[in-house]
PDB file of C-alpha atoms in Angstrom:
ATOM      1  CA  UNK A 298       0.000   0.000   0.000  1.00 65.00           C
ATOM      2  CA  UNK A 299       1.332   3.395  -0.966  1.00 74.00           C
ATOM      3  CA  UNK A 300       1.672   5.939   1.811  1.00 91.00           C
ATOM      4  CA  UNK A 301      -0.507   8.504   0.033  1.00 95.00           C
ATOM      5  CA  UNK A 302      -3.074   7.388  -2.516  1.00 95.00           C
ATOM      6  CA  UNK A 303      -5.028   9.347  -5.087  1.00 95.00           C
ATOM      7  CA  UNK A 304      -7.128   8.308  -8.026  1.00 90.00           C
ATOM      8  CA  UNK A 305      -5.096   9.270 -11.077  1.00 88.00           C
ATOM      9  CA  UNK A 306      -8.179  10.188 -13.116  1.00 88.00           C
ATOM     10  CA  UNK A 307      -8.836  11.920 -15.340  1.00 94.00           C
ATOM     11  CA  UNK A 308     -11.769  13.378 -13.465  1.00 95.00           C
ATOM     12  CA  UNK A 309     -13.991  15.261 -15.900  1.00 97.00           C
ATOM     13  CA  UNK A 310     -16.546  17.795 -14.696  1.00 97.00           C
ATOM     14  CA  UNK A 311     -18.587  20.369 -16.603  1.00 97.00           C
ATOM     15  CA  UNK A 312     -17.850  24.054 -16.158  1.00 97.00           C
ATOM     16  CA  UNK A 313     -19.617  25.446 -13.091  1.00 97.00           C
ATOM     17  CA  UNK A 314     -19.875  22.084 -11.331  1.00 97.00           C
ATOM     18  CA  UNK A 315     -18.214  20.991  -8.081  1.00 97.00           C
ATOM     19  CA  UNK A 316     -15.049  18.919  -8.463  1.00 97.00           C
ATOM     20  CA  UNK A 317     -14.272  16.563  -5.598  1.00 97.00           C
ATOM     21  CA  UNK A 318     -10.729  15.255  -5.225  1.00 97.00           C
ATOM     22  CA  UNK A 319      -9.827  12.648  -2.634  1.00 97.00           C
ATOM     23  CA  UNK A 320      -6.669  11.458  -0.946  1.00 97.00           C
ATOM     24  CA  UNK A 321      -6.057   8.729   1.627  1.00 97.00           C
ATOM     25  CA  UNK A 322      -2.937   8.218   3.702  1.00 96.00           C
ATOM     26  CA  UNK A 323      -1.580   5.319   5.691  1.00 94.00           C
ATOM     27  CA  UNK A 324       0.413   6.909   8.545  1.00 91.00           C
ATOM     28  CA  UNK A 325      -1.834   7.811  11.485  1.00 90.00           C
ATOM     29  CA  UNK A 326       0.928  10.081  12.762  1.00 88.00           C
ATOM     30  CA  UNK A 327       0.516  12.409   9.803  1.00 90.00           C
ATOM     31  CA  UNK A 328       0.077  15.978  10.924  1.00 88.00           C
ATOM     32  CA  UNK A 329      -0.080  18.362   7.995  1.00 92.00           C
ATOM     33  CA  UNK A 330      -1.836  18.040   4.679  1.00 95.00           C
ATOM     34  CA  UNK A 331      -1.348  20.106   1.547  1.00 95.00           C
ATOM     35  CA  UNK A 332      -3.042  20.412  -1.810  1.00 97.00           C
ATOM     36  CA  UNK A 333      -0.898  21.572  -4.708  1.00 97.00           C
ATOM     37  CA  UNK A 334      -1.947  22.275  -8.275  1.00 97.00           C
ATOM     38  CA  UNK A 335       0.434  21.439 -11.098  1.00 97.00           C
ATOM     39  CA  UNK A 336      -0.120  22.535 -14.663  1.00 96.00           C
ATOM     40  CA  UNK A 337       1.549  20.453 -17.340  1.00 93.00           C
ATOM     41  CA  UNK A 338       5.267  21.243 -17.511  1.00 91.00           C
ATOM     42  CA  UNK A 339       5.107  23.565 -14.518  1.00 93.00           C
ATOM     43  CA  UNK A 340       6.054  23.280 -10.866  1.00 93.00           C
ATOM     44  CA  UNK A 341       3.537  22.596  -8.077  1.00 95.00           C
ATOM     45  CA  UNK A 342       1.855  25.615  -6.493  1.00 95.00           C
ATOM     46  CA  UNK A 343       0.082  25.552  -3.150  1.00 94.00           C
ATOM     47  CA  UNK A 344      -3.692  25.799  -3.040  1.00 95.00           C
ATOM     48  CA  UNK A 345      -4.383  25.042   0.617  1.00 94.00           C
ATOM     49  CA  UNK A 346      -3.067  23.336   3.692  1.00 93.00           C
ATOM     50  CA  UNK A 347      -5.002  21.879   6.615  1.00 95.00           C
ATOM     51  CA  UNK A 348      -3.963  20.258   9.875  1.00 90.00           C
ATOM     52  CA  UNK A 349      -7.117  20.189  12.003  1.00 92.00           C
ATOM     53  CA  UNK A 350     -10.092  17.920  11.523  1.00 95.00           C
ATOM     54  CA  UNK A 351     -12.970  19.535   9.693  1.00 95.00           C
ATOM     55  CA  UNK A 352     -13.351  21.939   6.818  1.00 96.00           C
ATOM     56  CA  UNK A 353     -11.234  24.872   5.737  1.00 96.00           C
ATOM     57  CA  UNK A 354     -12.508  27.221   3.066  1.00 96.00           C
ATOM     58  CA  UNK A 355     -10.619  29.648   0.861  1.00 95.00           C
ATOM     59  CA  UNK A 356     -12.602  31.198  -1.965  1.00 96.00           C
ATOM     60  CA  UNK A 357     -13.837  28.468  -4.300  1.00 97.00           C
ATOM     61  CA  UNK A 358     -11.719  25.833  -2.537  1.00 97.00           C
ATOM     62  CA  UNK A 359     -12.594  23.780   0.539  1.00 98.00           C
ATOM     63  CA  UNK A 360     -10.243  21.284   2.129  1.00 97.00           C
ATOM     64  CA  UNK A 361     -11.714  18.591   4.360  1.00 97.00           C
ATOM     65  CA  UNK A 362      -9.730  16.481   6.809  1.00 97.00           C
ATOM     66  CA  UNK A 363     -10.869  13.368   8.659  1.00 96.00           C
ATOM     67  CA  UNK A 364      -7.989  11.939  10.663  1.00 94.00           C
ATOM     68  CA  UNK A 365     -10.016   9.029  12.028  1.00 94.00           C
ATOM     69  CA  UNK A 366     -10.712   7.803   8.503  1.00 95.00           C
ATOM     70  CA  UNK A 367      -7.325   8.977   7.227  1.00 95.00           C
ATOM     71  CA  UNK A 368      -8.550  10.944   4.287  1.00 95.00           C
ATOM     72  CA  UNK A 369      -8.321  14.478   3.060  1.00 97.00           C
ATOM     73  CA  UNK A 370     -10.314  15.959   0.219  1.00 97.00           C
ATOM     74  CA  UNK A 371     -10.430  19.092  -1.879  1.00 98.00           C
ATOM     75  CA  UNK A 372     -13.645  20.548  -3.249  1.00 98.00           C
ATOM     76  CA  UNK A 373     -13.558  23.075  -6.057  1.00 98.00           C
ATOM     77  CA  UNK A 374     -16.804  24.977  -6.478  1.00 98.00           C
ATOM     78  CA  UNK A 375     -17.855  26.659  -9.737  1.00 97.00           C
ATOM     79  CA  UNK A 376     -15.118  24.802 -11.625  1.00 97.00           C
ATOM     80  CA  UNK A 377     -13.515  26.709 -14.482  1.00 97.00           C
ATOM     81  CA  UNK A 378     -11.578  25.423 -17.506  1.00 96.00           C
ATOM     82  CA  UNK A 379      -8.528  27.136 -15.994  1.00 96.00           C
ATOM     83  CA  UNK A 380      -8.783  24.702 -13.062  1.00 97.00           C
ATOM     84  CA  UNK A 381      -7.815  21.882 -15.422  1.00 97.00           C
ATOM     85  CA  UNK A 382      -4.561  20.574 -13.992  1.00 97.00           C
ATOM     86  CA  UNK A 383      -3.124  17.789 -11.850  1.00 97.00           C
ATOM     87  CA  UNK A 384      -3.892  18.107  -8.151  1.00 98.00           C
ATOM     88  CA  UNK A 385      -1.298  16.690  -5.800  1.00 97.00           C
ATOM     89  CA  UNK A 386      -1.999  15.692  -2.226  1.00 97.00           C
ATOM     90  CA  UNK A 387       1.029  15.964   0.093  1.00 95.00           C
ATOM     91  CA  UNK A 388       1.289  14.698   3.643  1.00 94.00           C
ATOM     92  CA  UNK A 389       3.840  15.472   6.357  1.00 91.00           C
ATOM     93  CA  UNK A 390       4.235  12.844   9.049  1.00 83.00           C
ATOM     94  CA  UNK A 391       5.125  13.475  12.650  1.00 77.00           C
ATOM     95  CA  UNK A 392       8.764  14.268  13.291  1.00 78.00           C
ATOM     96  CA  UNK A 393       9.618  15.056   9.696  1.00 82.00           C
ATOM     97  CA  UNK A 394       9.388  18.001   7.330  1.00 84.00           C
ATOM     98  CA  UNK A 395       9.370  16.192   4.003  1.00 86.00           C
ATOM     99  CA  UNK A 396       6.291  15.894   1.845  1.00 91.00           C
ATOM    100  CA  UNK A 397       5.010  12.490   0.839  1.00 94.00           C
ATOM    101  CA  UNK A 398       3.056  13.044  -2.369  1.00 96.00           C
ATOM    102  CA  UNK A 399       0.341  11.040  -4.001  1.00 96.00           C
ATOM    103  CA  UNK A 400       0.501  10.405  -7.723  1.00 95.00           C
ATOM    104  CA  UNK A 401      -1.913  13.258  -8.372  1.00 96.00           C
ATOM    105  CA  UNK A 402      -5.408  13.418  -9.859  1.00 97.00           C
ATOM    106  CA  UNK A 403      -5.791  14.923 -13.301  1.00 97.00           C
ATOM    107  CA  UNK A 404      -8.829  17.207 -13.448  1.00 97.00           C
ATOM    108  CA  UNK A 405     -10.481  18.261 -16.688  1.00 97.00           C
ATOM    109  CA  UNK A 406     -13.105  20.988 -16.590  1.00 97.00           C
ATOM    110  CA  UNK A 407     -15.152  20.917 -19.764  1.00 95.00           C
ATOM    111  CA  UNK A 408     -16.359  24.227 -21.190  1.00 92.00           C
TER     112      UNK A 408
ATOM    113  CA  UNK B 212      14.897  36.700  -4.916  1.00 52.00           C
ATOM    114  CA  UNK B 213      11.278  36.554  -5.925  1.00 80.00           C
ATOM    115  CA  UNK B 214      11.113  32.799  -5.933  1.00 93.00           C
ATOM    116  CA  UNK B 215      13.077  29.577  -6.062  1.00 96.00           C
ATOM    117  CA  UNK B 216      15.262  29.365  -9.146  1.00 97.00           C
ATOM    118  CA  UNK B 217      16.911  26.328 -10.654  1.00 98.00           C
ATOM    119  CA  UNK B 218      19.489  25.865 -13.357  1.00 97.00           C
ATOM    120  CA  UNK B 219      19.824  24.536 -15.900  1.00 97.00           C
ATOM    121  CA  UNK B 220      16.153  24.180 -16.847  1.00 97.00           C
ATOM    122  CA  UNK B 221      16.967  21.361 -19.245  1.00 97.00           C
ATOM    123  CA  UNK B 222      19.900  18.999 -19.287  1.00 98.00           C
ATOM    124  CA  UNK B 223      20.684  16.216 -21.710  1.00 98.00           C
ATOM    125  CA  UNK B 224      23.417  13.841 -20.642  1.00 97.00           C
ATOM    126  CA  UNK B 225      24.922  10.765 -22.165  1.00 97.00           C
ATOM    127  CA  UNK B 226      24.786   7.686 -19.982  1.00 97.00           C
ATOM    128  CA  UNK B 227      27.781   7.653 -17.692  1.00 97.00           C
ATOM    129  CA  UNK B 228      28.241  11.418 -17.547  1.00 98.00           C
ATOM    130  CA  UNK B 229      28.173  13.382 -14.310  1.00 98.00           C
ATOM    131  CA  UNK B 230      25.672  16.236 -13.915  1.00 98.00           C
ATOM    132  CA  UNK B 231      25.226  19.046 -11.402  1.00 98.00           C
ATOM    133  CA  UNK B 232      21.888  20.730 -10.785  1.00 98.00           C
ATOM    134  CA  UNK B 233      21.694  24.044  -8.968  1.00 98.00           C
ATOM    135  CA  UNK B 234      19.011  25.486  -6.707  1.00 98.00           C
ATOM    136  CA  UNK B 235      18.734  29.042  -5.408  1.00 97.00           C
ATOM    137  CA  UNK B 236      16.123  29.113  -2.647  1.00 96.00           C
ATOM    138  CA  UNK B 237      14.099  32.088  -1.552  1.00 95.00           C
ATOM    139  CA  UNK B 238      16.360  34.411   0.413  1.00 93.00           C
ATOM    140  CA  UNK B 239      16.278  33.664   4.125  1.00 91.00           C
ATOM    141  CA  UNK B 240      14.604  30.293   3.800  1.00 93.00           C
ATOM    142  CA  UNK B 241      16.072  27.863   6.278  1.00 92.00           C
ATOM    143  CA  UNK B 242      14.797  24.618   4.809  1.00 93.00           C
ATOM    144  CA  UNK B 243      15.611  23.235   1.375  1.00 95.00           C
ATOM    145  CA  UNK B 244      14.302  20.064  -0.240  1.00 96.00           C
ATOM    146  CA  UNK B 245      15.062  18.112  -3.401  1.00 98.00           C
ATOM    147  CA  UNK B 246      12.414  15.962  -5.080  1.00 97.00           C
ATOM    148  CA  UNK B 247      12.460  13.756  -8.169  1.00 98.00           C
ATOM    149  CA  UNK B 248       9.363  13.655 -10.355  1.00 97.00           C
ATOM    150  CA  UNK B 249       9.009  10.967 -13.007  1.00 95.00           C
ATOM    151  CA  UNK B 250       6.506  11.437 -15.822  1.00 92.00           C
ATOM    152  CA  UNK B 251       2.947  10.976 -14.619  1.00 90.00           C
ATOM    153  CA  UNK B 252       3.967  10.590 -10.984  1.00 93.00           C
ATOM    154  CA  UNK B 253       3.998  12.780  -7.920  1.00 95.00           C
ATOM    155  CA  UNK B 254       7.293  14.209  -6.697  1.00 96.00           C
ATOM    156  CA  UNK B 255       9.363  11.855  -4.557  1.00 96.00           C
ATOM    157  CA  UNK B 256      11.504  13.122  -1.715  1.00 95.00           C
ATOM    158  CA  UNK B 257      15.256  12.897  -2.144  1.00 97.00           C
ATOM    159  CA  UNK B 258      16.900  14.954   0.603  1.00 97.00           C
ATOM    160  CA  UNK B 259      16.403  17.785   3.101  1.00 94.00           C
ATOM    161  CA  UNK B 260      18.672  20.539   4.421  1.00 95.00           C
ATOM    162  CA  UNK B 261      18.200  22.772   7.407  1.00 93.00           C
ATOM    163  CA  UNK B 262      20.636  25.616   6.772  1.00 94.00           C
ATOM    164  CA  UNK B 263      23.868  23.832   5.767  1.00 95.00           C
ATOM    165  CA  UNK B 264      23.079  20.597   7.596  1.00 95.00           C
ATOM    166  CA  UNK B 265      21.755  17.684   5.569  1.00 96.00           C
ATOM    167  CA  UNK B 266      19.277  16.205   8.041  1.00 93.00           C
ATOM    168  CA  UNK B 267      17.614  13.617   5.842  1.00 93.00           C
ATOM    169  CA  UNK B 268      18.982  11.900   2.754  1.00 94.00           C
ATOM    170  CA  UNK B 269      16.834   8.815   2.969  1.00 93.00           C
ATOM    171  CA  UNK B 270      15.314   9.351  -0.466  1.00 95.00           C
ATOM    172  CA  UNK B 271      18.538   9.418  -2.458  1.00 97.00           C
ATOM    173  CA  UNK B 272      18.199   6.360  -4.720  1.00 95.00           C
ATOM    174  CA  UNK B 273      21.861   5.374  -4.773  1.00 94.00           C
ATOM    175  CA  UNK B 274      25.332   6.506  -3.785  1.00 95.00           C
ATOM    176  CA  UNK B 275      25.605   8.100  -7.224  1.00 97.00           C
ATOM    177  CA  UNK B 276      23.430  10.917  -5.889  1.00 98.00           C
ATOM    178  CA  UNK B 277      25.009  13.562  -3.712  1.00 97.00           C
ATOM    179  CA  UNK B 278      23.683  16.911  -2.479  1.00 98.00           C
ATOM    180  CA  UNK B 279      25.286  19.795  -0.671  1.00 97.00           C
ATOM    181  CA  UNK B 280      24.432  23.236   0.676  1.00 97.00           C
ATOM    182  CA  UNK B 281      27.756  24.434   2.057  1.00 96.00           C
ATOM    183  CA  UNK B 282      26.787  27.973   3.086  1.00 93.00           C
ATOM    184  CA  UNK B 283      23.164  27.368   3.899  1.00 91.00           C
ATOM    185  CA  UNK B 284      21.791  29.036   0.785  1.00 94.00           C
ATOM    186  CA  UNK B 285      22.479  27.657  -2.714  1.00 97.00           C
ATOM    187  CA  UNK B 286      22.312  23.897  -3.071  1.00 98.00           C
ATOM    188  CA  UNK B 287      23.703  21.536  -5.677  1.00 98.00           C
ATOM    189  CA  UNK B 288      22.440  18.058  -6.501  1.00 98.00           C
ATOM    190  CA  UNK B 289      25.088  15.989  -8.233  1.00 98.00           C
ATOM    191  CA  UNK B 290      24.460  12.749 -10.049  1.00 98.00           C
ATOM    192  CA  UNK B 291      27.480  10.680 -11.000  1.00 98.00           C
ATOM    193  CA  UNK B 292      27.601   8.160 -13.833  1.00 97.00           C
ATOM    194  CA  UNK B 293      24.058   8.955 -14.948  1.00 97.00           C
ATOM    195  CA  UNK B 294      21.755   6.114 -15.972  1.00 97.00           C
ATOM    196  CA  UNK B 295      18.625   6.184 -18.114  1.00 96.00           C
ATOM    197  CA  UNK B 296      16.442   5.647 -15.054  1.00 96.00           C
ATOM    198  CA  UNK B 297      17.711   8.974 -13.699  1.00 97.00           C
ATOM    199  CA  UNK B 298      15.693  10.776 -16.399  1.00 97.00           C
ATOM    200  CA  UNK B 299      13.127  12.885 -14.543  1.00 97.00           C
ATOM    201  CA  UNK B 300      12.335  16.405 -13.435  1.00 97.00           C
ATOM    202  CA  UNK B 301      14.306  17.420 -10.365  1.00 98.00           C
ATOM    203  CA  UNK B 302      12.427  19.888  -8.201  1.00 98.00           C
ATOM    204  CA  UNK B 303      13.899  22.048  -5.493  1.00 98.00           C
ATOM    205  CA  UNK B 304      11.709  23.581  -2.793  1.00 96.00           C
ATOM    206  CA  UNK B 305      12.398  25.911   0.092  1.00 95.00           C
ATOM    207  CA  UNK B 306      10.529  26.740   3.248  1.00 92.00           C
ATOM    208  CA  UNK B 307      10.898  29.559   5.728  1.00 88.00           C
ATOM    209  CA  UNK B 308      10.501  27.718   8.998  1.00 74.00           C
ATOM    210  CA  UNK B 309      10.966  24.641  11.005  1.00 67.00           C
ATOM    211  CA  UNK B 310       7.428  23.453  11.599  1.00 68.00           C
ATOM    212  CA  UNK B 311       5.693  20.769   9.595  1.00 63.00           C
ATOM    213  CA  UNK B 312       2.931  23.009   8.277  1.00 69.00           C
ATOM    214  CA  UNK B 313       5.237  25.527   6.666  1.00 80.00           C
ATOM    215  CA  UNK B 314       4.518  25.801   2.977  1.00 88.00           C
ATOM    216  CA  UNK B 315       7.183  24.616   0.579  1.00 92.00           C
ATOM    217  CA  UNK B 316       7.750  26.839  -2.458  1.00 94.00           C
ATOM    218  CA  UNK B 317       8.866  24.978  -5.546  1.00 96.00           C
ATOM    219  CA  UNK B 318      11.263  26.041  -8.247  1.00 96.00           C
ATOM    220  CA  UNK B 319      10.582  25.441 -11.958  1.00 96.00           C
ATOM    221  CA  UNK B 320      12.579  22.219 -11.962  1.00 97.00           C
ATOM    222  CA  UNK B 321      15.390  20.816 -14.071  1.00 98.00           C
ATOM    223  CA  UNK B 322      14.343  18.285 -16.690  1.00 97.00           C
ATOM    224  CA  UNK B 323      17.131  15.728 -17.006  1.00 98.00           C
ATOM    225  CA  UNK B 324      17.203  13.399 -19.988  1.00 98.00           C
ATOM    226  CA  UNK B 325      19.807  10.654 -20.029  1.00 97.00           C
ATOM    227  CA  UNK B 326      20.430   9.122 -23.443  1.00 96.00           C
TER     228      UNK B 326
END
């Protein structure tokens, strides 16, 4: 089992819909969780981070964390074609600073 | 500087050659990370520096890989006797602090192709 798992997709949603991206992790000691967006040929850029159970909202983005079930999700409301990219989930485990990334989910927003 | 910079952006090497990849982190950032990203995969951790100290090199795939950050700012990742499986994008990231929820800022990467 990989430490951080994501469905590779592609996930296709129509413009204006809600895109839901999921990530599960295996280490219960994980403390910090990050969502990065990566356009093709570009470097990852941070969308949100979360480290407490519950929801965290920032504009059209909501991150959700459930430590008991060991999953973290990202919701994108009112999806736009410009949101089409690969979304990477990154986890930091206790006592370390390094990110453990999932393989990423490719999102396609259809105009 | 405005962001993390890396050079060269592209590198083509013949199998067996040595290469050196450079990373300039954001000024003042204490932490520096190297990741390797294969096509279609997420980045994989290689090594971590806190100032000039290399605190974690558990992700380096073999003893052909070596990284340094002698003055606590610029870092170099060196790969000796390159192999085809070393072909990937090498990402450098820096972070301002020492807590696990500090954001890492990524550079544009160096795309290494080994022929």
